[in-house]
Amino acid sequence: MDSDQGMIEHLSHPAIHEAYVSQNEEVRLLELNEAVLKAGKFNNLSFLKDKVSRFWDNMDEFLEHGFGYIAIHGEDIASVCFSAFISDQWHAIDIETIEAYKRRNYGARVARAFVGECRNKGIHPYWDCSPDNAGSIRLAEGVGMSLNFDYRVYWYNLS
C-alpha cells in the first residue's frame, strides 16, 4: 500500500523559451511541435517519441490537445515535460531528464516553461509522485506547485 501525492500550481514563475547557459553549457529550450517531433535531427528522438506514445494514441492527437517543452544539449534531448493526459482544464505532467543530464537544472527549465504555458492558457497543471520521490517533490515545489492531496495506491499481483 503506497500513498501518492498530488500537486497543483499556486505560485507564478516566468516561462523561458530561449537558449540559456547552465553550468557553462548552452542549452536550448524548445516547445514540442510538429517540426520538432518530425525533424529527426536529435540523437535520441526515439526517447521523446516513446515518452509521448505511452500516453497518446498518436503524435497528431498530442499536437492537437497537449503541449510540452524539451531541453536540448548539443544534439541530445536532455529533458522533457509535457501533457501526459488531460481532463477538462487539467493537464497531468510527465517529466523526465536523461540520467547523464540530471542535476543540471534542465528538468526545472522544462517544468517552468510547461507551468508557465499552463498559466498563459488558463490550464491547471497537475503533478503527482510517490512520497518517497524527494527529487520530484523538490522540483514540483521549485516551479510553484504545492501539495494538494494524498491518495492511496494498491498493487495486486494478477499472475
PDB file of C-alpha atoms in Angstrom:
ATOM      1  CA  MET A   1       0.000   0.000   0.000  1.00  0.00           C
ATOM      2  CA  ASP A   2       1.575   3.265  -1.126  1.00  0.00           C
ATOM      3  CA  SER A   3       0.429   6.819  -0.872  1.00  0.00           C
ATOM      4  CA  ASP A   4       0.914   9.196  -3.783  1.00  0.00           C
ATOM      5  CA  GLN A   5       0.884  12.943  -3.665  1.00  0.00           C
ATOM      6  CA  GLY A   6      -0.924  15.295  -5.998  1.00  0.00           C
ATOM      7  CA  MET A   7       0.369  18.809  -6.506  1.00  0.00           C
ATOM      8  CA  ILE A   8      -1.167  21.777  -8.236  1.00  0.00           C
ATOM      9  CA  GLU A   9       0.204  25.189  -9.188  1.00  0.00           C
ATOM     10  CA  HIS A  10      -0.129  28.026  -6.713  1.00  0.00           C
ATOM     11  CA  LEU A  11       2.760  30.396  -7.498  1.00  0.00           C
ATOM     12  CA  SER A  12       3.741  32.123 -10.704  1.00  0.00           C
ATOM     13  CA  HIS A  13       7.100  31.789 -12.464  1.00  0.00           C
ATOM     14  CA  PRO A  14       8.199  33.147 -15.835  1.00  0.00           C
ATOM     15  CA  ALA A  15       8.461  30.680 -18.704  1.00  0.00           C
ATOM     16  CA  ILE A  16      11.766  30.941 -20.556  1.00  0.00           C
ATOM     17  CA  HIS A  17      11.769  29.753 -24.175  1.00  0.00           C
ATOM     18  CA  GLU A  18      15.199  30.701 -25.466  1.00  0.00           C
ATOM     19  CA  ALA A  19      18.747  29.448 -25.181  1.00  0.00           C
ATOM     20  CA  TYR A  20      20.283  29.683 -21.736  1.00  0.00           C
ATOM     21  CA  VAL A  21      23.554  28.751 -20.101  1.00  0.00           C
ATOM     22  CA  SER A  22      23.520  26.171 -17.323  1.00  0.00           C
ATOM     23  CA  GLN A  23      26.803  25.297 -15.626  1.00  0.00           C
ATOM     24  CA  ASN A  24      28.815  26.649 -18.582  1.00  0.00           C
ATOM     25  CA  GLU A  25      26.755  24.637 -21.088  1.00  0.00           C
ATOM     26  CA  GLU A  26      24.482  26.090 -23.721  1.00  0.00           C
ATOM     27  CA  VAL A  27      21.049  24.533 -23.698  1.00  0.00           C
ATOM     28  CA  ARG A  28      18.111  25.277 -25.966  1.00  0.00           C
ATOM     29  CA  LEU A  29      14.543  25.138 -24.683  1.00  0.00           C
ATOM     30  CA  LEU A  30      12.091  24.223 -27.419  1.00  0.00           C
ATOM     31  CA  GLU A  31       8.329  23.882 -27.490  1.00  0.00           C
ATOM     32  CA  LEU A  32       7.167  20.456 -28.648  1.00  0.00           C
ATOM     33  CA  ASN A  33       5.574  20.994 -32.038  1.00  0.00           C
ATOM     34  CA  GLU A  34       5.267  19.188 -35.340  1.00  0.00           C
ATOM     35  CA  ALA A  35       8.618  20.463 -36.614  1.00  0.00           C
ATOM     36  CA  VAL A  36      10.452  19.180 -33.510  1.00  0.00           C
ATOM     37  CA  LEU A  37       8.679  15.806 -33.491  1.00  0.00           C
ATOM     38  CA  LYS A  38       9.188  15.183 -37.202  1.00  0.00           C
ATOM     39  CA  ALA A  39      12.643  16.741 -37.626  1.00  0.00           C
ATOM     40  CA  GLY A  40      14.668  13.656 -36.793  1.00  0.00           C
ATOM     41  CA  LYS A  41      17.712  15.824 -36.047  1.00  0.00           C
ATOM     42  CA  PHE A  42      18.167  14.822 -32.411  1.00  0.00           C
ATOM     43  CA  ASN A  43      20.323  11.844 -31.442  1.00  0.00           C
ATOM     44  CA  ASN A  44      17.670  10.457 -29.094  1.00  0.00           C
ATOM     45  CA  LEU A  45      14.411  11.499 -30.760  1.00  0.00           C
ATOM     46  CA  SER A  46      13.113   7.967 -30.168  1.00  0.00           C
ATOM     47  CA  PHE A  47      13.256   8.685 -26.402  1.00  0.00           C
ATOM     48  CA  LEU A  48      10.852  11.596 -26.875  1.00  0.00           C
ATOM     49  CA  LYS A  49       8.527   9.746 -29.241  1.00  0.00           C
ATOM     50  CA  ASP A  50       8.409   6.740 -26.905  1.00  0.00           C
ATOM     51  CA  LYS A  51       7.536   9.002 -23.949  1.00  0.00           C
ATOM     52  CA  VAL A  52       4.697  10.708 -25.795  1.00  0.00           C
ATOM     53  CA  SER A  53       3.338   7.453 -27.259  1.00  0.00           C
ATOM     54  CA  ARG A  54       2.937   5.979 -23.753  1.00  0.00           C
ATOM     55  CA  PHE A  55       0.122   8.460 -23.162  1.00  0.00           C
ATOM     56  CA  TRP A  56      -1.218   9.423 -26.580  1.00  0.00           C
ATOM     57  CA  ASP A  57      -2.578   7.258 -29.404  1.00  0.00           C
ATOM     58  CA  ASN A  58      -0.569   9.205 -31.972  1.00  0.00           C
ATOM     59  CA  MET A  59       1.517  12.346 -32.350  1.00  0.00           C
ATOM     60  CA  ASP A  60      -1.226  14.256 -34.159  1.00  0.00           C
ATOM     61  CA  GLU A  61      -3.574  13.787 -31.189  1.00  0.00           C
ATOM     62  CA  PHE A  62      -0.862  15.018 -28.833  1.00  0.00           C
ATOM     63  CA  LEU A  63      -0.157  18.061 -31.004  1.00  0.00           C
ATOM     64  CA  GLU A  64      -3.874  18.902 -31.167  1.00  0.00           C
ATOM     65  CA  HIS A  65      -4.613  18.604 -27.438  1.00  0.00           C
ATOM     66  CA  GLY A  66      -1.352  18.578 -25.477  1.00  0.00           C
ATOM     67  CA  PHE A  67       1.855  20.574 -25.359  1.00  0.00           C
ATOM     68  CA  GLY A  68       5.278  20.414 -23.819  1.00  0.00           C
ATOM     69  CA  TYR A  69       8.897  21.508 -23.793  1.00  0.00           C
ATOM     70  CA  ILE A  70      12.287  19.908 -24.269  1.00  0.00           C
ATOM     71  CA  ALA A  71      15.764  20.991 -23.205  1.00  0.00           C
ATOM     72  CA  ILE A  72      18.367  20.324 -25.893  1.00  0.00           C
ATOM     73  CA  HIS A  73      22.058  19.924 -25.097  1.00  0.00           C
ATOM     74  CA  GLY A  74      24.120  19.703 -28.274  1.00  0.00           C
ATOM     75  CA  GLU A  75      22.040  17.320 -30.396  1.00  0.00           C
ATOM     76  CA  ASP A  76      20.591  15.396 -27.424  1.00  0.00           C
ATOM     77  CA  ILE A  77      17.210  15.795 -25.817  1.00  0.00           C
ATOM     78  CA  ALA A  78      18.267  16.210 -22.188  1.00  0.00           C
ATOM     79  CA  SER A  79      14.862  16.694 -20.561  1.00  0.00           C
ATOM     80  CA  VAL A  80      11.169  16.697 -21.475  1.00  0.00           C
ATOM     81  CA  CYS A  81       7.984  17.919 -19.773  1.00  0.00           C
ATOM     82  CA  PHE A  82       4.610  17.510 -21.476  1.00  0.00           C
ATOM     83  CA  SER A  83       0.867  16.902 -21.094  1.00  0.00           C
ATOM     84  CA  ALA A  84       0.567  13.208 -20.268  1.00  0.00           C
ATOM     85  CA  PHE A  85      -3.200  13.261 -20.113  1.00  0.00           C
ATOM     86  CA  ILE A  86      -5.953  15.833 -19.961  1.00  0.00           C
ATOM     87  CA  SER A  87      -9.183  16.081 -18.019  1.00  0.00           C
ATOM     88  CA  ASP A  88     -11.215  19.219 -18.644  1.00  0.00           C
ATOM     89  CA  GLN A  89      -8.819  22.090 -17.868  1.00  0.00           C
ATOM     90  CA  TRP A  90      -6.290  19.879 -16.031  1.00  0.00           C
ATOM     91  CA  HIS A  91      -3.090  18.697 -17.705  1.00  0.00           C
ATOM     92  CA  ALA A  92      -1.184  15.940 -15.928  1.00  0.00           C
ATOM     93  CA  ILE A  93       2.569  16.411 -16.191  1.00  0.00           C
ATOM     94  CA  ASP A  94       5.029  13.797 -17.345  1.00  0.00           C
ATOM     95  CA  ILE A  95       8.628  14.859 -16.915  1.00  0.00           C
ATOM     96  CA  GLU A  96      11.917  13.070 -17.354  1.00  0.00           C
ATOM     97  CA  THR A  97      15.554  14.040 -17.573  1.00  0.00           C
ATOM     98  CA  ILE A  98      18.073  11.685 -19.178  1.00  0.00           C
ATOM     99  CA  GLU A  99      20.404  10.282 -16.499  1.00  0.00           C
ATOM    100  CA  ALA A 100      23.530  11.891 -17.982  1.00  0.00           C
ATOM    101  CA  TYR A 101      21.892  15.336 -17.716  1.00  0.00           C
ATOM    102  CA  LYS A 102      20.408  15.124 -14.220  1.00  0.00           C
ATOM    103  CA  ARG A 103      21.357  17.688 -11.558  1.00  0.00           C
ATOM    104  CA  ARG A 104      21.906  20.423 -14.147  1.00  0.00           C
ATOM    105  CA  ASN A 105      18.506  22.147 -13.766  1.00  0.00           C
ATOM    106  CA  TYR A 106      17.238  21.003 -17.174  1.00  0.00           C
ATOM    107  CA  GLY A 107      14.144  19.476 -15.568  1.00  0.00           C
ATOM    108  CA  ALA A 108      13.426  22.724 -13.753  1.00  0.00           C
ATOM    109  CA  ARG A 109      13.633  24.678 -17.017  1.00  0.00           C
ATOM    110  CA  VAL A 110      11.191  22.469 -18.936  1.00  0.00           C
ATOM    111  CA  ALA A 111       8.861  22.249 -15.926  1.00  0.00           C
ATOM    112  CA  ARG A 112       8.858  26.048 -15.516  1.00  0.00           C
ATOM    113  CA  ALA A 113       8.096  26.512 -19.197  1.00  0.00           C
ATOM    114  CA  PHE A 114       5.263  23.967 -19.014  1.00  0.00           C
ATOM    115  CA  VAL A 115       3.702  25.505 -15.876  1.00  0.00           C
ATOM    116  CA  GLY A 116       4.045  28.988 -17.401  1.00  0.00           C
ATOM    117  CA  GLU A 117       2.317  27.841 -20.581  1.00  0.00           C
ATOM    118  CA  CYS A 118      -0.485  26.322 -18.497  1.00  0.00           C
ATOM    119  CA  ARG A 119      -0.932  29.640 -16.725  1.00  0.00           C
ATOM    120  CA  ASN A 120      -0.978  31.537 -20.038  1.00  0.00           C
ATOM    121  CA  LYS A 121      -3.655  29.184 -21.416  1.00  0.00           C
ATOM    122  CA  GLY A 122      -5.778  29.106 -18.260  1.00  0.00           C
ATOM    123  CA  ILE A 123      -4.975  25.427 -17.729  1.00  0.00           C
ATOM    124  CA  HIS A 124      -4.299  23.782 -14.362  1.00  0.00           C
ATOM    125  CA  PRO A 125      -1.080  21.705 -14.287  1.00  0.00           C
ATOM    126  CA  TYR A 126      -1.257  18.532 -12.214  1.00  0.00           C
ATOM    127  CA  TRP A 127       1.847  16.782 -10.855  1.00  0.00           C
ATOM    128  CA  ASP A 128       1.812  13.607  -8.841  1.00  0.00           C
ATOM    129  CA  CYS A 129       4.510  11.357  -7.493  1.00  0.00           C
ATOM    130  CA  SER A 130       5.153   8.910  -4.707  1.00  0.00           C
ATOM    131  CA  PRO A 131       6.009  10.495  -1.350  1.00  0.00           C
ATOM    132  CA  ASP A 132       9.457   8.876  -1.371  1.00  0.00           C
ATOM    133  CA  ASN A 133      10.430  10.680  -4.596  1.00  0.00           C
ATOM    134  CA  ALA A 134      12.092  13.644  -2.869  1.00  0.00           C
ATOM    135  CA  GLY A 135      13.663  14.930  -6.091  1.00  0.00           C
ATOM    136  CA  SER A 136      10.322  15.116  -7.869  1.00  0.00           C
ATOM    137  CA  ILE A 137       8.706  16.825  -4.889  1.00  0.00           C
ATOM    138  CA  ARG A 138      11.533  19.414  -4.704  1.00  0.00           C
ATOM    139  CA  LEU A 139      11.273  20.067  -8.424  1.00  0.00           C
ATOM    140  CA  ALA A 140       7.475  20.462  -8.275  1.00  0.00           C
ATOM    141  CA  GLU A 141       7.740  22.871  -5.349  1.00  0.00           C
ATOM    142  CA  GLY A 142      10.545  24.738  -7.117  1.00  0.00           C
ATOM    143  CA  VAL A 143       8.281  25.544 -10.066  1.00  0.00           C
ATOM    144  CA  GLY A 144       5.419  26.733  -7.871  1.00  0.00           C
ATOM    145  CA  MET A 145       3.457  23.562  -7.234  1.00  0.00           C
ATOM    146  CA  SER A 146       2.242  22.695  -3.747  1.00  0.00           C
ATOM    147  CA  LEU A 147       0.822  19.604  -2.099  1.00  0.00           C
ATOM    148  CA  ASN A 148      -2.903  19.447  -2.680  1.00  0.00           C
ATOM    149  CA  PHE A 149      -3.892  15.955  -1.567  1.00  0.00           C
ATOM    150  CA  ASP A 150      -2.720  12.425  -0.759  1.00  0.00           C
ATOM    151  CA  TYR A 151      -4.224   9.235  -2.108  1.00  0.00           C
ATOM    152  CA  ARG A 152      -3.523   5.536  -1.694  1.00  0.00           C
ATOM    153  CA  VAL A 153      -2.432   3.202  -4.463  1.00  0.00           C
ATOM    154  CA  TYR A 154      -2.995  -0.530  -4.095  1.00  0.00           C
ATOM    155  CA  TRP A 155      -0.913  -3.039  -6.073  1.00  0.00           C
ATOM    156  CA  TYR A 156      -2.172  -6.520  -6.853  1.00  0.00           C
ATOM    157  CA  ASN A 157      -0.248  -9.359  -8.405  1.00  0.00           C
ATOM    158  CA  LEU A 158      -2.547 -10.819 -11.068  1.00  0.00           C
ATOM    159  CA  SER A 159      -0.377 -13.770 -12.030  1.00  0.00           C
TER     160      SER A 159
END
